[in-house]
Structures are given as C-alpha cells and as structure tokens.
Coordinates of C-alpha atoms in Angstrom, one line a residue:
G68 CA 46.9 75.3 169.6
T69 CA 45.6 75.4 166.1
V70 CA 46.9 76.4 162.8
R71 CA 44.8 79.0 160.9
Y72 CA 45.3 82.0 158.8
Q73 CA 44.1 85.2 160.6
P74 CA 44.4 88.8 159.5
L75 CA 46.9 90.6 161.8
P76 CA 48.7 93.9 161.3
A77 CA 51.7 93.8 159.1
Q78 CA 54.2 96.5 158.0
C79 CA 53.4 96.8 154.3
A80 CA 55.0 99.2 151.9
D81 CA 51.8 101.1 151.8
G82 CA 51.3 100.9 155.6
D83 CA 48.4 98.5 155.4
T84 CA 47.6 94.8 155.8
H85 CA 46.5 92.9 152.7
I86 CA 44.6 89.6 152.4
R87 CA 43.9 87.5 149.3
T88 CA 40.3 87.5 148.1
R89 CA 38.6 86.1 145.0
G90 CA 39.1 89.4 143.4
G91 CA 42.8 89.7 144.2
Y92 CA 44.5 91.4 147.1
R93 CA 42.6 93.8 149.3
R94 CA 43.4 95.9 152.3
T95 CA 41.8 94.5 155.4
A96 CA 40.0 97.8 156.1
E97 CA 38.0 97.2 152.9
I98 CA 36.4 93.9 153.8
A99 CA 35.0 92.1 156.8
V100 CA 37.5 90.1 158.9
V101 CA 37.5 86.5 158.0
Q102 CA 39.9 83.6 158.3
V103 CA 42.1 83.8 155.3
S104 CA 45.7 83.9 154.3
L105 CA 47.6 87.0 155.3
F106 CA 50.1 88.6 153.1
R107 CA 52.9 91.2 153.7
W108 CA 54.3 93.4 150.9
K109 CA 58.0 92.7 150.6
R110 CA 60.4 93.6 147.7
G111 CA 57.4 94.1 145.3
V112 CA 55.9 90.7 146.2
F113 CA 53.1 89.7 148.5
M114 CA 54.6 87.3 151.1
E115 CA 52.3 84.8 152.8
L116 CA 52.6 84.7 156.6
K117 CA 52.0 81.5 158.5
I118 CA 50.1 82.1 161.7
Y119 CA 49.9 79.6 164.6
E120 CA 47.4 80.3 167.4
H121 CA 47.8 79.3 171.1
K122 CA 45.5 79.9 174.0
A123 CA 47.4 80.5 177.2
Q124 CA 46.7 77.8 179.8
Y125 CA 46.4 78.3 183.6
Y126 CA 49.3 75.9 184.2
E127 CA 51.6 78.1 182.0
T128 CA 51.3 81.0 184.5
D129 CA 53.5 81.8 187.4
Q130 CA 52.7 83.1 190.9
M131 CA 52.2 86.6 189.4
A132 CA 49.4 85.3 187.1
V133 CA 51.6 85.9 184.1
V134 CA 52.6 83.3 181.5
H135 CA 56.1 82.1 182.6
H136 CA 58.8 83.0 180.1
S137 CA 59.8 79.4 179.4
N138 CA 56.4 78.7 177.8
Y139 CA 57.1 81.1 174.9
I140 CA 59.9 78.7 173.8
R141 CA 57.4 75.8 173.9
W142 CA 55.0 77.8 171.8
M143 CA 57.7 78.5 169.3
E144 CA 58.3 74.7 168.9
E145 CA 54.5 74.1 168.4
A146 CA 54.5 76.8 165.8
R147 CA 57.6 75.5 164.1
I148 CA 56.2 72.0 163.8
A149 CA 52.9 73.4 162.5
Y150 CA 54.9 75.5 160.0
M151 CA 56.6 72.3 158.7
D152 CA 53.1 70.7 158.4
E153 CA 52.0 73.7 156.3
M154 CA 55.0 73.2 154.0
D155 CA 53.7 69.6 153.5
F156 CA 56.8 68.3 155.2
P157 CA 55.8 67.2 158.7
Y158 CA 58.6 66.6 161.1
K159 CA 57.7 62.9 161.3
K160 CA 58.4 62.7 157.5
V161 CA 61.9 64.2 158.1
E162 CA 62.6 61.8 160.9
A163 CA 61.4 58.9 158.8
A164 CA 64.1 59.8 156.3
G165 CA 66.7 59.3 159.1
I166 CA 67.2 63.1 159.7
I167 CA 66.8 65.1 162.9
S168 CA 66.7 68.8 163.3
P169 CA 68.0 69.9 166.7
V170 CA 67.8 73.4 168.2
L171 CA 71.2 75.2 168.0
F172 CA 70.1 78.4 169.8
V173 CA 67.0 80.4 170.8
N174 CA 66.8 84.2 171.3
C175 CA 63.6 85.6 172.7
E176 CA 62.9 89.2 173.6
Y177 CA 59.8 89.7 175.8
K178 CA 57.8 92.9 175.0
S179 CA 54.6 92.6 177.1
M180 CA 52.9 90.1 179.4
T181 CA 50.5 87.3 178.4
H182 CA 47.9 86.2 180.9
F183 CA 45.8 83.1 181.4
G184 CA 43.2 82.8 178.7
D185 CA 44.9 85.2 176.3
R186 CA 45.0 84.0 172.7
V187 CA 48.4 84.5 171.1
A188 CA 49.0 84.5 167.4
I189 CA 52.5 83.4 166.4
E190 CA 53.7 84.6 163.0
V191 CA 56.3 82.1 161.8
K192 CA 58.7 82.6 158.9
L193 CA 61.9 81.0 157.6
A194 CA 64.4 83.8 158.2
S195 CA 67.4 82.0 156.6
F196 CA 68.3 78.7 155.0
K197 CA 71.8 77.5 154.1
G198 CA 71.2 73.9 153.2
V199 CA 72.2 72.4 156.6
K200 CA 71.5 75.3 159.0
Y201 CA 68.3 77.4 159.1
E202 CA 66.7 80.0 161.3
I203 CA 63.0 80.6 162.1
A204 CA 61.7 84.0 163.1
Y205 CA 58.6 84.4 165.3
T206 CA 56.4 87.4 166.3
M207 CA 54.0 86.6 169.1
R208 CA 51.0 89.0 169.3
D209 CA 47.8 89.1 171.4
L210 CA 45.1 88.0 169.0
E211 CA 42.6 90.7 170.1
S212 CA 44.8 93.8 170.9
R213 CA 47.5 92.9 168.4
E214 CA 50.1 94.0 170.9
V215 CA 53.4 92.3 170.4
R216 CA 54.1 89.9 173.3
A217 CA 57.5 88.6 172.2
V218 CA 59.8 88.4 169.2
A219 CA 62.2 85.5 168.8
I220 CA 64.5 83.6 166.5
S221 CA 65.6 79.9 166.7
G222 CA 68.5 78.3 164.9
H223 CA 68.4 74.7 163.7
C224 CA 70.3 72.2 161.6
F225 CA 69.7 69.0 159.8
L226 CA 71.7 66.0 161.0
K227 CA 71.7 62.3 160.3
K228 CA 70.8 60.3 163.3
D229 CA 74.5 59.5 163.9
G230 CA 75.1 63.3 164.4
R231 CA 76.7 64.0 161.0
P232 CA 75.4 66.9 158.9
A233 CA 72.6 65.8 156.5
N234 CA 72.7 66.8 152.8
I235 CA 69.1 67.9 152.5
K236 CA 69.5 68.8 148.8
K237 CA 70.4 65.2 148.1
E238 CA 68.4 63.3 150.7
L239 CA 65.2 65.3 150.8
P240 CA 65.3 67.4 147.6
L241 CA 61.6 68.4 147.8
L242 CA 62.2 69.8 151.3
Y243 CA 65.3 71.6 150.1
E244 CA 63.4 73.2 147.2
T245 CA 60.5 74.1 149.4
M246 CA 62.8 75.8 152.0
Q247 CA 64.7 77.7 149.2
K248 CA 61.3 79.0 147.9
E249 CA 60.2 80.0 151.4
V250 CA 63.3 81.9 152.3
S251 CA 63.3 83.7 148.9
G252 CA 59.7 84.6 149.2
K253 CA 58.6 82.6 146.1
A254 CA 56.5 80.0 148.0

C-alpha cells in the first residue's frame, strides 16, 4: 500500500468535496482530478482527511474470489501506521520511547465486496483521544466507483512496556499535542 492524498467524495456542508489549490479551496467538480489533499467541511472549518491506498492481492481472497473479511483489519493497521507517519510520529519512534500501543477493540461493518485487483482507499481519522486511550475511524471505499466497502473503528491505548498506562502528555508531549490538534480539527 501507499500513502497519498486522493480526492474522494465527502459529505460537506454544501454537499460537495473540496480540495486545496494555490488559489484556495475549490470544489472538485471545478478542476481536474489530481493527487492533492482532500478536505471535508466540519464545524465551519475544512478538515484534512488522510487517505491510505491498498490494492487487493490474490492471496487475500477466499474461495468465492472475494477479499476475506480478516484482511480489512490488516488494512486498517497498515493505514493506522501510515497515519502516524503522516503525523510525523512513526510508530517506531513511539516504541523507541518505551511506549507501546495495543489494540483494545475493533469493530468493522462490511458494506460491499472487494475483489482481487480492486484498489481501496482508506480514509483514516482520529475519532477520539483521551490522553491514554484513543480511537481511529476508517472508511474503506473502492477507489474507482467510490462505493463504501467497509466502515470501522479501532480502540487503542498507550502503555509502558511493563504494561502500565503511559503519560503521553509528559513522556511524548509533541505526540500529545499533535493528537489533541488532530481530534479537535486544528491540525
């Protein structure tokens, strides 16, 4: 998979998708489709959406030639790691600080089938952050048809390697600040 910004449909206040151009924000219908940052209108502010792209592989399919449901969870992890990279806080950097971030739960609702060779764009956003615990929301869409394949959320926490909760505000203040901005929409 690769990380890139790709225009995809979003539910904006005015019912259209916007992208940032040199001249400001424009509706996607007004310009040619190019690889740029995608923004969604939320609470009077344009919010940047992080998009991770994955091409469905043959080995990910089942006997019915459909991507097996367990692979969506793997794609979410790929997208989450790429999201952390985009925040300039790679997971390796967090681990180097003696902190781990295990999965507490995953909830995935499958909407339509993905087949071998399909390209899936995974929209990733920080849904909540409470200092130690956080949730990531995912919307997985077919890149060409834009049909939603699955929507999901995963819950995580920050722990020290001995299993005790980590005080991110104290131990990784830049990550804490970045996540606060991401969840509030000020990133």
